[in-house]
PDB file of C-alpha atoms and ligand atoms in Angstrom:
ATOM      1  CA  UNK B 229       0.002  -0.014   0.004  1.00 34.00           C
ATOM      2  CA  UNK B 230       1.378   3.344  -0.949  1.00 36.00           C
ATOM      3  CA  UNK B 231       1.501   5.832   1.845  1.00 38.00           C
ATOM      4  CA  UNK B 232       1.058   9.489   1.145  1.00 39.00           C
ATOM      5  CA  UNK B 233       0.396  10.884   4.567  1.00 37.00           C
ATOM      6  CA  UNK B 234       2.468  13.941   5.291  1.00 39.00           C
ATOM      7  CA  UNK B 235       4.272  15.257   8.273  1.00 37.00           C
ATOM      8  CA  UNK B 236       4.496  19.001   8.871  1.00 34.00           C
ATOM      9  CA  UNK B 237       7.975  19.400   7.472  1.00 35.00           C
ATOM     10  CA  UNK B 238       7.642  17.210   4.429  1.00 40.00           C
ATOM     11  CA  UNK B 239       6.020  17.288   0.996  1.00 49.00           C
ATOM     12  CA  UNK B 240       5.485  14.553  -1.486  1.00 55.00           C
ATOM     13  CA  UNK B 241       7.952  14.106  -4.227  1.00 53.00           C
ATOM     14  CA  UNK B 242       7.580  11.799  -7.160  1.00 53.00           C
ATOM     15  CA  UNK B 243      10.500   9.697  -8.160  1.00 51.00           C
ATOM     16  CA  UNK B 244      10.349   8.600 -11.759  1.00 47.00           C
ATOM     17  CA  UNK B 245      11.746   5.144 -11.743  1.00 44.00           C
ATOM     18  CA  UNK B 246      12.272   2.920 -14.750  1.00 41.00           C
ATOM     19  CA  UNK B 247       8.999   1.145 -13.999  1.00 40.00           C
ATOM     20  CA  UNK B 248       6.486   3.821 -15.036  1.00 43.00           C
ATOM     21  CA  UNK B 249       3.662   1.396 -14.392  1.00 49.00           C
ATOM     22  CA  UNK B 250       4.421   1.551 -10.692  1.00 52.00           C
ATOM     23  CA  UNK B 251       4.357   5.190  -9.654  1.00 59.00           C
ATOM     24  CA  UNK B 252       5.992   5.658  -6.313  1.00 63.00           C
ATOM     25  CA  UNK B 253       5.461   8.614  -3.990  1.00 70.00           C
ATOM     26  CA  UNK B 254       8.207   9.637  -1.678  1.00 72.00           C
ATOM     27  CA  UNK B 255       8.140  12.218   1.036  1.00 76.00           C
ATOM     28  CA  UNK B 256      10.837  14.876   0.955  1.00 79.00           C
ATOM     29  CA  UNK B 257      11.615  18.104   2.729  1.00 83.00           C
ATOM     30  CA  UNK B 258       9.626  21.075   1.378  1.00 88.00           C
ATOM     31  CA  UNK B 259      11.732  23.061  -1.070  1.00 88.00           C
ATOM     32  CA  UNK B 260      11.884  26.762  -0.268  1.00 90.00           C
ATOM     33  CA  UNK B 261      11.170  28.524  -3.579  1.00 94.00           C
ATOM     34  CA  UNK B 262      10.370  32.252  -3.733  1.00 95.00           C
ATOM     35  CA  UNK B 263       6.908  33.168  -2.440  1.00 95.00           C
ATOM     36  CA  UNK B 264       6.744  35.866  -5.167  1.00 94.00           C
ATOM     37  CA  UNK B 265       7.102  33.330  -7.981  1.00 97.00           C
ATOM     38  CA  UNK B 266       3.698  31.662  -8.299  1.00 97.00           C
ATOM     39  CA  UNK B 267       4.462  29.660 -11.475  1.00 97.00           C
ATOM     40  CA  UNK B 268       7.596  28.243  -9.861  1.00 96.00           C
ATOM     41  CA  UNK B 269       5.688  27.412  -6.665  1.00 96.00           C
ATOM     42  CA  UNK B 270       3.049  25.687  -8.734  1.00 96.00           C
ATOM     43  CA  UNK B 271       5.541  23.597 -10.681  1.00 94.00           C
ATOM     44  CA  UNK B 272       7.447  22.778  -7.466  1.00 93.00           C
ATOM     45  CA  UNK B 273       4.564  22.015  -5.115  1.00 93.00           C
ATOM     46  CA  UNK B 274       1.512  21.188  -7.202  1.00 94.00           C
ATOM     47  CA  UNK B 275       2.453  19.846 -10.642  1.00 94.00           C
ATOM     48  CA  UNK B 276       3.507  16.442  -9.290  1.00 91.00           C
ATOM     49  CA  UNK B 277      -0.206  15.657  -8.803  1.00 91.00           C
ATOM     50  CA  UNK B 278      -2.108  18.270 -10.791  1.00 93.00           C
ATOM     51  CA  UNK B 279       0.214  18.369 -13.814  1.00 94.00           C
ATOM     52  CA  UNK B 280       2.200  21.266 -15.214  1.00 95.00           C
ATOM     53  CA  UNK B 281      -0.918  22.784 -16.760  1.00 96.00           C
ATOM     54  CA  UNK B 282      -3.135  21.967 -13.795  1.00 97.00           C
ATOM     55  CA  UNK B 283      -5.260  19.442 -15.646  1.00 96.00           C
ATOM     56  CA  UNK B 284      -4.960  16.779 -12.988  1.00 93.00           C
ATOM     57  CA  UNK B 285      -2.554  14.474 -14.801  1.00 91.00           C
ATOM     58  CA  UNK B 286       0.708  14.861 -12.895  1.00 91.00           C
ATOM     59  CA  UNK B 287       3.119  11.914 -12.645  1.00 87.00           C
ATOM     60  CA  UNK B 288       1.991  11.038  -9.109  1.00 87.00           C
ATOM     61  CA  UNK B 289      -1.727  11.081  -9.961  1.00 87.00           C
ATOM     62  CA  UNK B 290      -1.902   7.341 -10.628  1.00 84.00           C
ATOM     63  CA  UNK B 291      -0.608   6.563  -7.135  1.00 84.00           C
ATOM     64  CA  UNK B 292      -3.340   8.504  -5.390  1.00 85.00           C
ATOM     65  CA  UNK B 293      -6.623   7.100  -4.162  1.00 84.00           C
ATOM     66  CA  UNK B 294      -8.453  10.125  -5.609  1.00 85.00           C
ATOM     67  CA  UNK B 295      -7.908  11.770  -8.988  1.00 87.00           C
ATOM     68  CA  UNK B 296      -6.305  15.189  -8.495  1.00 91.00           C
ATOM     69  CA  UNK B 297      -8.780  17.841  -9.492  1.00 92.00           C
ATOM     70  CA  UNK B 298      -8.557  19.481 -12.953  1.00 96.00           C
ATOM     71  CA  UNK B 299      -7.634  22.945 -11.741  1.00 97.00           C
ATOM     72  CA  UNK B 300      -8.384  24.590 -15.074  1.00 98.00           C
ATOM     73  CA  UNK B 301     -12.087  23.901 -14.771  1.00 97.00           C
ATOM     74  CA  UNK B 302     -12.914  25.135 -11.269  1.00 97.00           C
ATOM     75  CA  UNK B 303     -14.823  28.143 -12.608  1.00 98.00           C
ATOM     76  CA  UNK B 304     -16.572  26.002 -15.173  1.00 97.00           C
ATOM     77  CA  UNK B 305     -17.685  23.696 -12.380  1.00 96.00           C
ATOM     78  CA  UNK B 306     -18.944  26.666 -10.380  1.00 96.00           C
ATOM     79  CA  UNK B 307     -21.271  28.335 -12.810  1.00 96.00           C
ATOM     80  CA  UNK B 308     -18.495  30.477 -14.362  1.00 97.00           C
ATOM     81  CA  UNK B 309     -17.379  32.063 -11.129  1.00 98.00           C
ATOM     82  CA  UNK B 310     -14.031  31.361  -9.492  1.00 98.00           C
ATOM     83  CA  UNK B 311     -14.564  30.713  -5.773  1.00 97.00           C
ATOM     84  CA  UNK B 312     -11.487  32.626  -4.456  1.00 97.00           C
ATOM     85  CA  UNK B 313     -12.096  32.101  -0.754  1.00 95.00           C
ATOM     86  CA  UNK B 314     -12.926  28.448  -1.015  1.00 94.00           C
ATOM     87  CA  UNK B 315      -9.848  27.748  -3.169  1.00 96.00           C
ATOM     88  CA  UNK B 316      -7.579  29.568  -0.730  1.00 96.00           C
ATOM     89  CA  UNK B 317      -9.004  27.642   2.171  1.00 94.00           C
ATOM     90  CA  UNK B 318      -8.701  24.425   0.223  1.00 94.00           C
ATOM     91  CA  UNK B 319      -5.019  24.979  -0.551  1.00 95.00           C
ATOM     92  CA  UNK B 320      -4.357  25.957   3.057  1.00 93.00           C
ATOM     93  CA  UNK B 321      -6.147  22.892   4.353  1.00 90.00           C
ATOM     94  CA  UNK B 322      -8.937  24.618   6.211  1.00 85.00           C
ATOM     95  CA  UNK B 323     -11.774  23.002   4.331  1.00 78.00           C
ATOM     96  CA  UNK B 324     -14.042  20.420   5.844  1.00 70.00           C
ATOM     97  CA  UNK B 325     -12.635  17.468   3.926  1.00 70.00           C
ATOM     98  CA  UNK B 326      -9.154  18.253   5.242  1.00 66.00           C
ATOM     99  CA  UNK B 327     -10.430  18.712   8.782  1.00 66.00           C
ATOM    100  CA  UNK B 328     -11.732  15.203   8.737  1.00 69.00           C
ATOM    101  CA  UNK B 329      -8.437  13.905   7.438  1.00 65.00           C
ATOM    102  CA  UNK B 330      -9.842  12.196   4.391  1.00 72.00           C
ATOM    103  CA  UNK B 331      -8.254  14.101   1.536  1.00 78.00           C
ATOM    104  CA  UNK B 332      -5.236  13.150  -0.515  1.00 82.00           C
ATOM    105  CA  UNK B 333      -3.941  16.631  -0.971  1.00 86.00           C
ATOM    106  CA  UNK B 334      -1.368  17.979   1.486  1.00 86.00           C
ATOM    107  CA  UNK B 335      -2.434  20.871   3.791  1.00 88.00           C
ATOM    108  CA  UNK B 336      -0.171  23.539   2.458  1.00 92.00           C
ATOM    109  CA  UNK B 337      -0.848  26.127   5.138  1.00 92.00           C
ATOM    110  CA  UNK B 338       1.082  24.171   7.743  1.00 89.00           C
ATOM    111  CA  UNK B 339       3.857  23.254   5.303  1.00 91.00           C
ATOM    112  CA  UNK B 340       4.318  26.863   4.248  1.00 94.00           C
ATOM    113  CA  UNK B 341       4.207  28.025   7.844  1.00 92.00           C
ATOM    114  CA  UNK B 342       7.075  25.687   8.594  1.00 90.00           C
ATOM    115  CA  UNK B 343       9.083  27.426   5.825  1.00 90.00           C
ATOM    116  CA  UNK B 344       8.309  30.894   7.077  1.00 91.00           C
ATOM    117  CA  UNK B 345       5.373  32.322   9.013  1.00 92.00           C
ATOM    118  CA  UNK B 346       5.763  35.671   7.279  1.00 93.00           C
ATOM    119  CA  UNK B 347       5.127  34.414   3.779  1.00 95.00           C
ATOM    120  CA  UNK B 348       2.724  31.466   4.328  1.00 95.00           C
ATOM    121  CA  UNK B 349      -0.448  33.532   3.624  1.00 95.00           C
ATOM    122  CA  UNK B 350       1.251  35.178   0.690  1.00 96.00           C
ATOM    123  CA  UNK B 351       2.058  31.816  -0.841  1.00 97.00           C
ATOM    124  CA  UNK B 352      -1.478  30.529  -0.486  1.00 97.00           C
ATOM    125  CA  UNK B 353      -2.923  33.732  -1.988  1.00 97.00           C
ATOM    126  CA  UNK B 354      -0.448  33.741  -4.856  1.00 98.00           C
ATOM    127  CA  UNK B 355      -1.156  30.091  -5.643  1.00 98.00           C
ATOM    128  CA  UNK B 356      -4.919  30.687  -5.562  1.00 98.00           C
ATOM    129  CA  UNK B 357      -4.456  33.625  -8.019  1.00 98.00           C
ATOM    130  CA  UNK B 358      -2.276  31.435 -10.191  1.00 98.00           C
ATOM    131  CA  UNK B 359      -4.925  28.714 -10.278  1.00 98.00           C
ATOM    132  CA  UNK B 360      -7.482  31.403 -11.153  1.00 98.00           C
ATOM    133  CA  UNK B 361      -5.315  32.392 -14.098  1.00 98.00           C
ATOM    134  CA  UNK B 362      -5.449  28.791 -15.395  1.00 98.00           C
ATOM    135  CA  UNK B 363      -9.259  28.854 -15.833  1.00 98.00           C
ATOM    136  CA  UNK B 364     -10.616  27.855 -19.210  1.00 94.00           C
TER     137      UNK B 364
HETATM  138  C1  LIG O 535      -0.293  14.657  -3.388  1.00 82.30           C
HETATM  139  C2  LIG O 535      -0.966  15.190  -4.549  1.00 82.30           C
HETATM  140  C3  LIG O 535      -1.398  16.627  -4.580  1.00 82.30           C
HETATM  141  C4  LIG O 535      -0.566  17.758  -4.490  1.00 82.30           C
HETATM  142  C5  LIG O 535       0.950  17.766  -4.340  1.00 82.30           C
HETATM  143  C6  LIG O 535      -1.433  18.875  -4.632  1.00 82.30           C
HETATM  144  N1  LIG O 535      -2.737  18.502  -4.758  1.00 82.30           N
HETATM  145 FE1  LIG O 535      -4.359  19.693  -5.009  1.00 82.30          FE
HETATM  146  N2  LIG O 535      -5.593  18.070  -4.998  1.00 82.30           N
HETATM  147  C7  LIG O 535      -5.156  16.749  -4.952  1.00 82.30           C
HETATM  148  C8  LIG O 535      -6.337  15.881  -5.001  1.00 82.30           C
HETATM  149  C9  LIG O 535      -6.267  14.346  -4.959  1.00 82.30           C
HETATM  150  C10 LIG O 535      -7.438  16.698  -5.053  1.00 82.30           C
HETATM  151  C11 LIG O 535      -8.923  16.253  -5.108  1.00 82.30           C
HETATM  152  C12 LIG O 535      -9.572  16.311  -3.799  1.00 82.30           C
HETATM  153  C13 LIG O 535      -8.960  15.409  -2.747  1.00 82.30           C
HETATM  154  O1  LIG O 535      -7.976  15.825  -2.082  1.00 82.30           O
HETATM  155  O2  LIG O 535      -9.388  14.289  -2.589  1.00 82.30           O
HETATM  156  C14 LIG O 535      -6.956  18.080  -5.069  1.00 82.30           C
HETATM  157  C15 LIG O 535      -7.753  19.230  -5.106  1.00 82.30           C
HETATM  158  C16 LIG O 535      -7.294  20.531  -5.213  1.00 82.30           C
HETATM  159  C17 LIG O 535      -8.155  21.697  -5.276  1.00 82.30           C
HETATM  160  C18 LIG O 535      -9.659  21.754  -5.230  1.00 82.30           C
HETATM  161  C19 LIG O 535     -10.215  21.818  -6.622  1.00 82.30           C
HETATM  162  C20 LIG O 535     -11.719  22.024  -6.657  1.00 82.30           C
HETATM  163  O3  LIG O 535     -12.319  21.711  -7.652  1.00 82.30           O
HETATM  164  O4  LIG O 535     -12.258  22.574  -5.703  1.00 82.30           O
HETATM  165  C21 LIG O 535      -7.317  22.802  -5.420  1.00 82.30           C
HETATM  166  C22 LIG O 535      -7.716  24.272  -5.556  1.00 82.30           C
HETATM  167  C23 LIG O 535      -5.965  22.274  -5.410  1.00 82.30           C
HETATM  168  N3  LIG O 535      -5.994  20.902  -5.280  1.00 82.30           N
HETATM  169  C24 LIG O 535      -4.831  23.067  -5.520  1.00 82.30           C
HETATM  170  C25 LIG O 535      -3.540  22.616  -5.306  1.00 82.30           C
HETATM  171  C26 LIG O 535      -2.360  23.493  -5.233  1.00 82.30           C
HETATM  172  C27 LIG O 535      -2.367  24.991  -5.487  1.00 82.30           C
HETATM  173  C28 LIG O 535      -1.285  22.671  -4.960  1.00 82.30           C
HETATM  174  C29 LIG O 535       0.143  23.092  -4.726  1.00 82.30           C
HETATM  175  C30 LIG O 535       0.392  24.015  -3.655  1.00 82.30           C
HETATM  176  C31 LIG O 535      -1.782  21.301  -4.880  1.00 82.30           C
HETATM  177  N4  LIG O 535      -3.138  21.331  -5.077  1.00 82.30           N
HETATM  178  C32 LIG O 535      -0.989  20.206  -4.621  1.00 82.30           C
HETATM  179  C33 LIG O 535      -3.879  16.332  -4.846  1.00 82.30           C
HETATM  180  C34 LIG O 535      -2.768  17.127  -4.737  1.00 82.30           C
END
């Protein structure tokens, strides 16, 4: 059974082995990339599951119990309106699903806080804005 539970100081990393049919998820220390660089944060923290373009087809997707959401269609799924607050809370890990410990996605609020308390909120907001910019 693949484990993808996180501890506060770790994020998931995907190691591409020769056997592509057997995706393997490994935990690693969270990489401190600039809070001002949203595209870099997305490719560093999110693309492993959601894919470079946010479509939900990252290399680790096959190893997860749930399919990572297609982040380019959040507005489309919400009657054409991007739910800013809900997305921020979701990324942070304050939503109800996270509270009950049943979601596959890491709770980034705590992970970013461990990097630096000063920029954690900034990171979440920048990532939410970036996801907004991906809407189709
Ligand atoms: C370990 C894989 C994984 C990583 C890494 C990950 N996510 Fe997710 N994400 C998921 C999964 C799976 C879901 C679907 C819901 C769930 O957790 O079961 C999801 C759902 C979401 C949603 C909710 C979409 C909706 O329709 O409401 C948002 C927003 C999101 N992710 C943003 C991000 C951002 C931003 C990052 C990077 C900071 C990120 N995710 C990193 C796996 C991941």
